[in-house]
CSV table of C-alpha atoms in Angstrom, one decimal:
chain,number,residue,atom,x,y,z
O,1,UNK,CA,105.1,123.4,108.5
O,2,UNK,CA,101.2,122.3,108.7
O,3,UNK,CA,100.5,122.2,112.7
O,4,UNK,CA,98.6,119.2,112.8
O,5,UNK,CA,96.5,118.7,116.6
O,6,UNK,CA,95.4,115.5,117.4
O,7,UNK,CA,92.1,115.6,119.5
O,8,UNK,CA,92.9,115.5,123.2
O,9,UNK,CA,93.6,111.9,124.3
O,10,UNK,CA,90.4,111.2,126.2
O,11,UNK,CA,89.1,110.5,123.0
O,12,UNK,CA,91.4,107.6,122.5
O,13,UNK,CA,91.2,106.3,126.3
O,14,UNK,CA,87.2,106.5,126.8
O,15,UNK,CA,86.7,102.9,125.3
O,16,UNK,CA,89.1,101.3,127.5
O,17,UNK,CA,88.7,102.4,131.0
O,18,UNK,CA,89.5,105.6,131.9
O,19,UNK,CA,89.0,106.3,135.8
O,20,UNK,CA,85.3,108.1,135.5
O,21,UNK,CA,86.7,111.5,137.1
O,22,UNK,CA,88.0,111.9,133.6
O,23,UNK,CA,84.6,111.3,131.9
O,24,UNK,CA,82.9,113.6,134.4
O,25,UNK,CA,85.4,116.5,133.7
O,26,UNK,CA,85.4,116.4,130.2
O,27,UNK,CA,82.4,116.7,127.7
O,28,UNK,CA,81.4,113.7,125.6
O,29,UNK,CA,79.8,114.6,122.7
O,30,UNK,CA,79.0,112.5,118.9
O,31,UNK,CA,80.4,114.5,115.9
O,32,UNK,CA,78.8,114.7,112.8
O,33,UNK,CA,80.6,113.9,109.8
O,34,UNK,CA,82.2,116.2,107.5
O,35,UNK,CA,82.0,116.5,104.0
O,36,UNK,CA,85.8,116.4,103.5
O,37,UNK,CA,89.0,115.9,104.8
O,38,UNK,CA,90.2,119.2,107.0
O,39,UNK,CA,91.6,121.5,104.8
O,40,UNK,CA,94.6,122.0,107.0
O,41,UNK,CA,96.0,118.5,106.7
O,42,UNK,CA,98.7,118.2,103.9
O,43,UNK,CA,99.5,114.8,104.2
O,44,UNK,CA,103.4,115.3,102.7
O,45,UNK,CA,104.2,117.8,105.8
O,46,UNK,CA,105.9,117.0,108.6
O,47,UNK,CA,103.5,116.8,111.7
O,48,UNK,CA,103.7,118.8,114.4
O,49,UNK,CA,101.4,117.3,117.4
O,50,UNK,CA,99.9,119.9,119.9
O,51,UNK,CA,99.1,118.1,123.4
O,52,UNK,CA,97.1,120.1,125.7
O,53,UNK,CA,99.1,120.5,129.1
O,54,UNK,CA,96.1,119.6,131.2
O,55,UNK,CA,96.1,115.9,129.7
O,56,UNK,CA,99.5,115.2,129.3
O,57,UNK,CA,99.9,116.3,133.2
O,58,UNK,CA,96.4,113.7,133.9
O,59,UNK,CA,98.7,110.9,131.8
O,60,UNK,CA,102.1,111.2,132.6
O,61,UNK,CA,104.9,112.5,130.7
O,62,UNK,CA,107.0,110.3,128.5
O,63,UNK,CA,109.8,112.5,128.4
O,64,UNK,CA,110.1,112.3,132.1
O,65,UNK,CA,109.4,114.9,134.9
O,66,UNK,CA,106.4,117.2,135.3
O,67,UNK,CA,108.1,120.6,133.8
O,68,UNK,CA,106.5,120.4,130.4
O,69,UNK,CA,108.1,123.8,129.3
O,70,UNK,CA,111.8,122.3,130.3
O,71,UNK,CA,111.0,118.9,128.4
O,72,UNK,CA,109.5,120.7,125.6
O,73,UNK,CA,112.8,122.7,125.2
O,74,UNK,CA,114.9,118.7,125.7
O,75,UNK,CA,112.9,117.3,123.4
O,76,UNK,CA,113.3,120.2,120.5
O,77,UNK,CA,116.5,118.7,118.6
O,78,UNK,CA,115.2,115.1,118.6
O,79,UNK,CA,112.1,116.5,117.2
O,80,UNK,CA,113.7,118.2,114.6
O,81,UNK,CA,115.7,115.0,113.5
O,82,UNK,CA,112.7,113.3,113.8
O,83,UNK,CA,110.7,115.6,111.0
O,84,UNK,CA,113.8,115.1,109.1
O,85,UNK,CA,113.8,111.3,109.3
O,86,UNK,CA,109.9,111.6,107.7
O,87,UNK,CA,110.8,114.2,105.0
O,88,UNK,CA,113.3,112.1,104.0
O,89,UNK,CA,111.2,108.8,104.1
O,90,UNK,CA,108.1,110.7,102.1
O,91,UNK,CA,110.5,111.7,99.3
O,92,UNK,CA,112.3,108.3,98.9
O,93,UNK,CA,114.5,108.3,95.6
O,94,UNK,CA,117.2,105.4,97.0
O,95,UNK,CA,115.8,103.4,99.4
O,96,UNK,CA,119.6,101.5,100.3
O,97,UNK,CA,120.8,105.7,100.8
O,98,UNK,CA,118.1,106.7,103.2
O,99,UNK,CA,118.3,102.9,105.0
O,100,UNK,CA,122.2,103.9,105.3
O,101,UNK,CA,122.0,107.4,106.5
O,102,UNK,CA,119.6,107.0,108.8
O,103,UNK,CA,120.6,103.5,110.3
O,104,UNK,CA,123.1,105.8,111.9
O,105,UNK,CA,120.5,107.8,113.8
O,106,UNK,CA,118.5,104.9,115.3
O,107,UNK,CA,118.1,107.0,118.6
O,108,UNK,CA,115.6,109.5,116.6
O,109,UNK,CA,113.4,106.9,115.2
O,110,UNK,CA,115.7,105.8,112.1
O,111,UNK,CA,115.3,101.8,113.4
O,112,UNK,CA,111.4,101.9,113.2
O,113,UNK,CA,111.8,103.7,109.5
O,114,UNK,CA,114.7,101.6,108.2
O,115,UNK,CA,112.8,98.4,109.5
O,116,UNK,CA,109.2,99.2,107.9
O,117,UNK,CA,111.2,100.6,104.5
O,118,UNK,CA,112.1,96.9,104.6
O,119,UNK,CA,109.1,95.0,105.5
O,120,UNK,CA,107.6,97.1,102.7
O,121,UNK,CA,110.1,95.8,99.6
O,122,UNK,CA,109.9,92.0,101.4
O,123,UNK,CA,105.8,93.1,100.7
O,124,UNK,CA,106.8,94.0,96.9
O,125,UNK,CA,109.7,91.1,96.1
O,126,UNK,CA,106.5,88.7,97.2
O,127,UNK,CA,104.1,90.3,94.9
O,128,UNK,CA,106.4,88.1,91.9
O,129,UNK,CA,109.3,90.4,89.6
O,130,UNK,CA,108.0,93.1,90.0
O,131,UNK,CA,111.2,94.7,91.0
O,132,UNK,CA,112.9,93.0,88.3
O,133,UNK,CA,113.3,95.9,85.1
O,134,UNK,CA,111.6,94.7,81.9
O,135,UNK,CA,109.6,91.4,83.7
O,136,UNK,CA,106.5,93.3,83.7
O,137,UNK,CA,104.5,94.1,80.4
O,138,UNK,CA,102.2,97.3,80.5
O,139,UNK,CA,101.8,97.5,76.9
O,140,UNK,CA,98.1,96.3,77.0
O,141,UNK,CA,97.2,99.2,79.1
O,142,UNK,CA,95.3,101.8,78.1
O,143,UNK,CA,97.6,104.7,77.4
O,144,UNK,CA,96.7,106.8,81.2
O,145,UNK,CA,97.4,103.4,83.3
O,146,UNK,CA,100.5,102.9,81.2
O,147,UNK,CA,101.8,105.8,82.6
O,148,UNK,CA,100.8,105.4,86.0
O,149,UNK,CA,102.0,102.1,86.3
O,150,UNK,CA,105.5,102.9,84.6
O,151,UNK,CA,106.0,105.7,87.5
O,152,UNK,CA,104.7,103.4,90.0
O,153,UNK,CA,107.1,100.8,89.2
O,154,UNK,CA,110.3,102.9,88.6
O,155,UNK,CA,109.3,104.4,92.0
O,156,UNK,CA,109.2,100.8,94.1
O,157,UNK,CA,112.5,99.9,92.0
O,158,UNK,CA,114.0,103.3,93.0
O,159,UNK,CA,112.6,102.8,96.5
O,160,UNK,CA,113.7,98.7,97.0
O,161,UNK,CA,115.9,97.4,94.1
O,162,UNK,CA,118.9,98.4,95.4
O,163,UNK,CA,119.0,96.3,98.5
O,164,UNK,CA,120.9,93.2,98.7
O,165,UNK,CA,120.6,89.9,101.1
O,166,UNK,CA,123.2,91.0,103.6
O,167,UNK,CA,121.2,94.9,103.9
O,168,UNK,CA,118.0,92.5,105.2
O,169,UNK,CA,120.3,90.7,107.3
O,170,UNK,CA,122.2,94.0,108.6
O,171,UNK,CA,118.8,95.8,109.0
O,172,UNK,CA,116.1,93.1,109.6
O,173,UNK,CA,117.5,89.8,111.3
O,174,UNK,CA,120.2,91.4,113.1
O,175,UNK,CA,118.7,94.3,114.5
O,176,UNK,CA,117.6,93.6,117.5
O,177,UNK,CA,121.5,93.2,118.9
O,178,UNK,CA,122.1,96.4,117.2
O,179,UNK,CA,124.0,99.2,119.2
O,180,UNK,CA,121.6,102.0,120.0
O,181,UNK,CA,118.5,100.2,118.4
O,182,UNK,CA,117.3,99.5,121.7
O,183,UNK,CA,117.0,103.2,122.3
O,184,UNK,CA,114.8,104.2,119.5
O,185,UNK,CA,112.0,105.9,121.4
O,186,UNK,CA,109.5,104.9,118.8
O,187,UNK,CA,110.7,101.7,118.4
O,188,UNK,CA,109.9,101.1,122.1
O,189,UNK,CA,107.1,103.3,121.7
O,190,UNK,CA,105.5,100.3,119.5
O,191,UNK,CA,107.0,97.1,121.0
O,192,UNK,CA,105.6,98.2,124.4
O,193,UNK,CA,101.9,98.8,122.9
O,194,UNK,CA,102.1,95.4,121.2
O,195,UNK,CA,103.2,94.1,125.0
O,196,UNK,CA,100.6,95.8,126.4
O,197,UNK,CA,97.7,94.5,124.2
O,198,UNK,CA,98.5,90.8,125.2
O,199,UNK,CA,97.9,92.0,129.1
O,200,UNK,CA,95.1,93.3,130.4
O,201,UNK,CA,93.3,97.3,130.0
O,202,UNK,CA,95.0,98.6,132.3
O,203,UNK,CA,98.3,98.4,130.5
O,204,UNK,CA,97.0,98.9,127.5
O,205,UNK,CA,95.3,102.5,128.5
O,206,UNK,CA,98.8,103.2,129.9
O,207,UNK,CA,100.9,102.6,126.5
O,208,UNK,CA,97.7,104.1,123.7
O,209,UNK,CA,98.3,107.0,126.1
O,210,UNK,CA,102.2,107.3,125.5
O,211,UNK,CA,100.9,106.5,121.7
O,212,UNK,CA,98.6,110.1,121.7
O,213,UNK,CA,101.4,112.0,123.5
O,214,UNK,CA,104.1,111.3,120.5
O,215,UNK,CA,102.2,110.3,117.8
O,216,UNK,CA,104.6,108.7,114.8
O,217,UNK,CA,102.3,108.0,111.1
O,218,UNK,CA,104.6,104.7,110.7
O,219,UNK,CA,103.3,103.4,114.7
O,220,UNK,CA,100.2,104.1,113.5
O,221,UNK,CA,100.2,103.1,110.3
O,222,UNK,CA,101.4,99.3,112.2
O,223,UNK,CA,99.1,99.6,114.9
O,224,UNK,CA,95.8,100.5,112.5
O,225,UNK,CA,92.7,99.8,114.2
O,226,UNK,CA,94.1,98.1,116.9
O,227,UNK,CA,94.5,101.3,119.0
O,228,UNK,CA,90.8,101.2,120.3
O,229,UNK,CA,89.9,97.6,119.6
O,230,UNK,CA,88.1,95.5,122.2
O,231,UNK,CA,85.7,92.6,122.7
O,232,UNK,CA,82.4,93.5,124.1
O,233,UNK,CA,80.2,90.2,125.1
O,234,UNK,CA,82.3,88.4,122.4
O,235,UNK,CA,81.8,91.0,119.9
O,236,UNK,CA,85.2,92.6,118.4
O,237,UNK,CA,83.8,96.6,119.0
O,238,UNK,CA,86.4,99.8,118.8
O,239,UNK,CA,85.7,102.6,121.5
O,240,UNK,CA,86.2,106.2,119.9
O,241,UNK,CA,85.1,109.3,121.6
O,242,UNK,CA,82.9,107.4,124.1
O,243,UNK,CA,81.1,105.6,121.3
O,244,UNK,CA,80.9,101.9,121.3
O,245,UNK,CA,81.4,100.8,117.1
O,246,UNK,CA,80.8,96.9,116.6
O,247,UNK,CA,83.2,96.7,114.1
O,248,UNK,CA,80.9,93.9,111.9
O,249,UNK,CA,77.8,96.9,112.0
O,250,UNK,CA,80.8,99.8,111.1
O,251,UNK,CA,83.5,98.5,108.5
O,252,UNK,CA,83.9,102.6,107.8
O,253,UNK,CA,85.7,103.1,111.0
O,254,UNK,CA,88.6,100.5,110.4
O,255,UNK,CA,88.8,102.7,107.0
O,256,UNK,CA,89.3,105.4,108.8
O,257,UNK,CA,91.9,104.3,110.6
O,258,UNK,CA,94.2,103.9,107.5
O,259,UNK,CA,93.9,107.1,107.2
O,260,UNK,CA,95.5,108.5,110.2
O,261,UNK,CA,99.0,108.5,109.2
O,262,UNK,CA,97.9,110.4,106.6
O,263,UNK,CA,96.8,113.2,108.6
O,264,UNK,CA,100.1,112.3,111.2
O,265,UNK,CA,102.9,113.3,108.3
O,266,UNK,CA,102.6,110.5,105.8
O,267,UNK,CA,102.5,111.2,102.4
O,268,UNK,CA,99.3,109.8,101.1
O,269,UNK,CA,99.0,110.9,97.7
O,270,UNK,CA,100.4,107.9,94.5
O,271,UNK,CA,103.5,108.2,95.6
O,272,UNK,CA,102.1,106.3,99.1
O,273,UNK,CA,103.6,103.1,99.0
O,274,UNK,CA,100.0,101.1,99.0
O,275,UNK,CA,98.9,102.7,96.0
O,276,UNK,CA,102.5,102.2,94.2
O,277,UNK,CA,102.0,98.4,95.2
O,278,UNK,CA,98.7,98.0,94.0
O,279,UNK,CA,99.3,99.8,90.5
O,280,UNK,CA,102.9,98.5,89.9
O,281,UNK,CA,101.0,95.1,90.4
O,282,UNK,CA,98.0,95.9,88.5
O,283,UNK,CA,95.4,95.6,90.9
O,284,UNK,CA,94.1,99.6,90.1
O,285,UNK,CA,95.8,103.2,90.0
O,286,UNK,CA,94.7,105.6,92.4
O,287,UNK,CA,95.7,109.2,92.6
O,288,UNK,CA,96.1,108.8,97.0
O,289,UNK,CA,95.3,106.6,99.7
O,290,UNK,CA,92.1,108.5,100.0
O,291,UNK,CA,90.8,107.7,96.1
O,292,UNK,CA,91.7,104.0,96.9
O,293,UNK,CA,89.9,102.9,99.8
O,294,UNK,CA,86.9,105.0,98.5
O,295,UNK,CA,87.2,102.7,96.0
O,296,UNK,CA,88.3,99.4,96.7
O,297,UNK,CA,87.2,99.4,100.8
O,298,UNK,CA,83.9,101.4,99.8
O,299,UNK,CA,82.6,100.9,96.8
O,300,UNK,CA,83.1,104.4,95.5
O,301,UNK,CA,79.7,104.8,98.1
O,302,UNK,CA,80.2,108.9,98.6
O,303,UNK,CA,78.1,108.3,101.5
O,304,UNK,CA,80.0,105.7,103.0
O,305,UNK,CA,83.2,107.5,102.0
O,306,UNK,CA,81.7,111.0,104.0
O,307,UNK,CA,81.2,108.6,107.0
O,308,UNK,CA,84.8,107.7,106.7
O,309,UNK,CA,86.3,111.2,106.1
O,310,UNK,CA,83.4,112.7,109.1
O,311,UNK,CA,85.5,109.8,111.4
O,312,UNK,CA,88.6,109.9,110.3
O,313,UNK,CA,88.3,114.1,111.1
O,314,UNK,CA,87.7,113.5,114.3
O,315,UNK,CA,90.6,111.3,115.0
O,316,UNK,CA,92.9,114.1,113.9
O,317,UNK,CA,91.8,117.5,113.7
């Protein structure tokens, strides 16, 4: 299993507030991009997050208590289920299976997975037939994208086609009086970020804080950019590392947040379900999610793209 440490959670909580007792005792400091991704991240592994003690004890701890060893120990077998629940959701082959087995372990995180499985085939039934076998004609393509987009497709039908009307009932509309999806820790972990973004800092600070200390690719894969976005005089600006970006002077930092589930578990490579989309659709085939926002968000600019990787680094190593 790749170990994969988030940067220690000041880094997230600089931009919005944190008491200045914080900011005295640890270093601020701007990182210079790197050339490429860190080669430690393998973006089809199962993430394990490493939190310092020190700043999970200056937070709080979401599991309860102040014995991080004990929780550690608690917290163990929901972890593994957990890591489990996003193997099984990076190597989709049925998407109505995994809905099914793991609408049974909701308590793990299998009500956040199950709902964005979902919200991604409502995406792909909008996008026209192409879920539908034969509606989609690929015989103009040059022989390479033929291929591509003949495994793209069979993998959105293999990933959506098999869901009927009463599964998006069961799983979508009726899910919030489900038994037990109430006590999906992620689940929460997401509905109480979106609460807090409405309020005021203060709440927010509190809930990207629980965020950093559980860190789940699909929460942040939802959340995006929104983690560390603010207004400054007016101006929508994202605080990273205790630098201020105005997001209309530095469109490569909400690039770099796509990639964070990436580096969080996700599988990011054309088996992602973005790129599937997009060449299933044919709006482009791209060998990962890297190759197509280099592309499509960039320009295919390597030096934009190196201040995107140098970013997105930061955020994860």
């Amino acid at each position: 299993m790749t170990e994969i440490r988030l940067r220690p959670m000041y880094r997230w909580l600089l931009g919005l507030g944190l008491a200045g007792a914080l900011i005295l005792m640890l270093p601020i400091r701007v990182a210079e991009p790197e050339s490429e991704a860190p080669k430690t991240i393998r973006s089809n592994d199962a993430a394990q997050v490493v939190v310092p003690a020190s700043v999970a004890q200056l937070v709080g701890d979401p599991l309860g208590g102040n014995d991080l060893e004990s929780n550690a120990n608690r917290g163990r077998s929901a972890d593994n289920l957990h890591a489990a629940l996003l193997n099984d959701f990076n190597n989709l082959t049925n998407g109505r299976a995994f809905a099914e087995k793991h609408w049974q372990n909701r308590d793990h995180g299998g009500s956040l997975y199950v709902r964005t499985l979902l919200k991604q085939c409502e995406l792909a039934a909008d996008s026209g037939d192409v879920l539908k076998k034969g509606d989609i004609d690929f015989s103009k393509l040059p022989q390479e994208e033929f291929v591509a987009a003949s495994k793209a497709l069979a993998s959105l039908q293999a990933r959506c086609s098999q869901f009927t009307t009463d599964d998006y009932q069961k799983y979508i509309v009726a899910k919030a009086s489900a038994p037990g999806d109430s006590h999906d820790p992620y689940n929460t972990l997401l509905r109480d970020f979106l609460k807090a973004a409405r309020l005021d800092q203060d709440a927010k600070r509190g809930a990207v804080a629980s965020l950093v200390e559980r860190p789940d690719p699909l929460i942040f894969e939802e959340i995006g950019a929104r983690l560390s976005m603010t207004k400054l005089s007016g101006e929508g600006v994202i605080f990273f590392d205790g630098i201020n970006y105005p997001i209309r002077d530095n469109p490569e930092i909400l690039s770099a947040y796509k990639l964070v589930p990436c580096g969080l578990g996700l599988r990011c490579d054309d088996s992602d379900f973005e790129v599937v989309l997009s060449c299933a659709t044919g709006r482009g085939c791209f060998a990962s999610r890297f190759e197509m926002i280099k592309r499509n968000d960039l320009g295919n600019d390597p030096i934009r793209y190196q201040k995107v990787i140098g970013l997105y680094s930061q955020m994860i190593e």
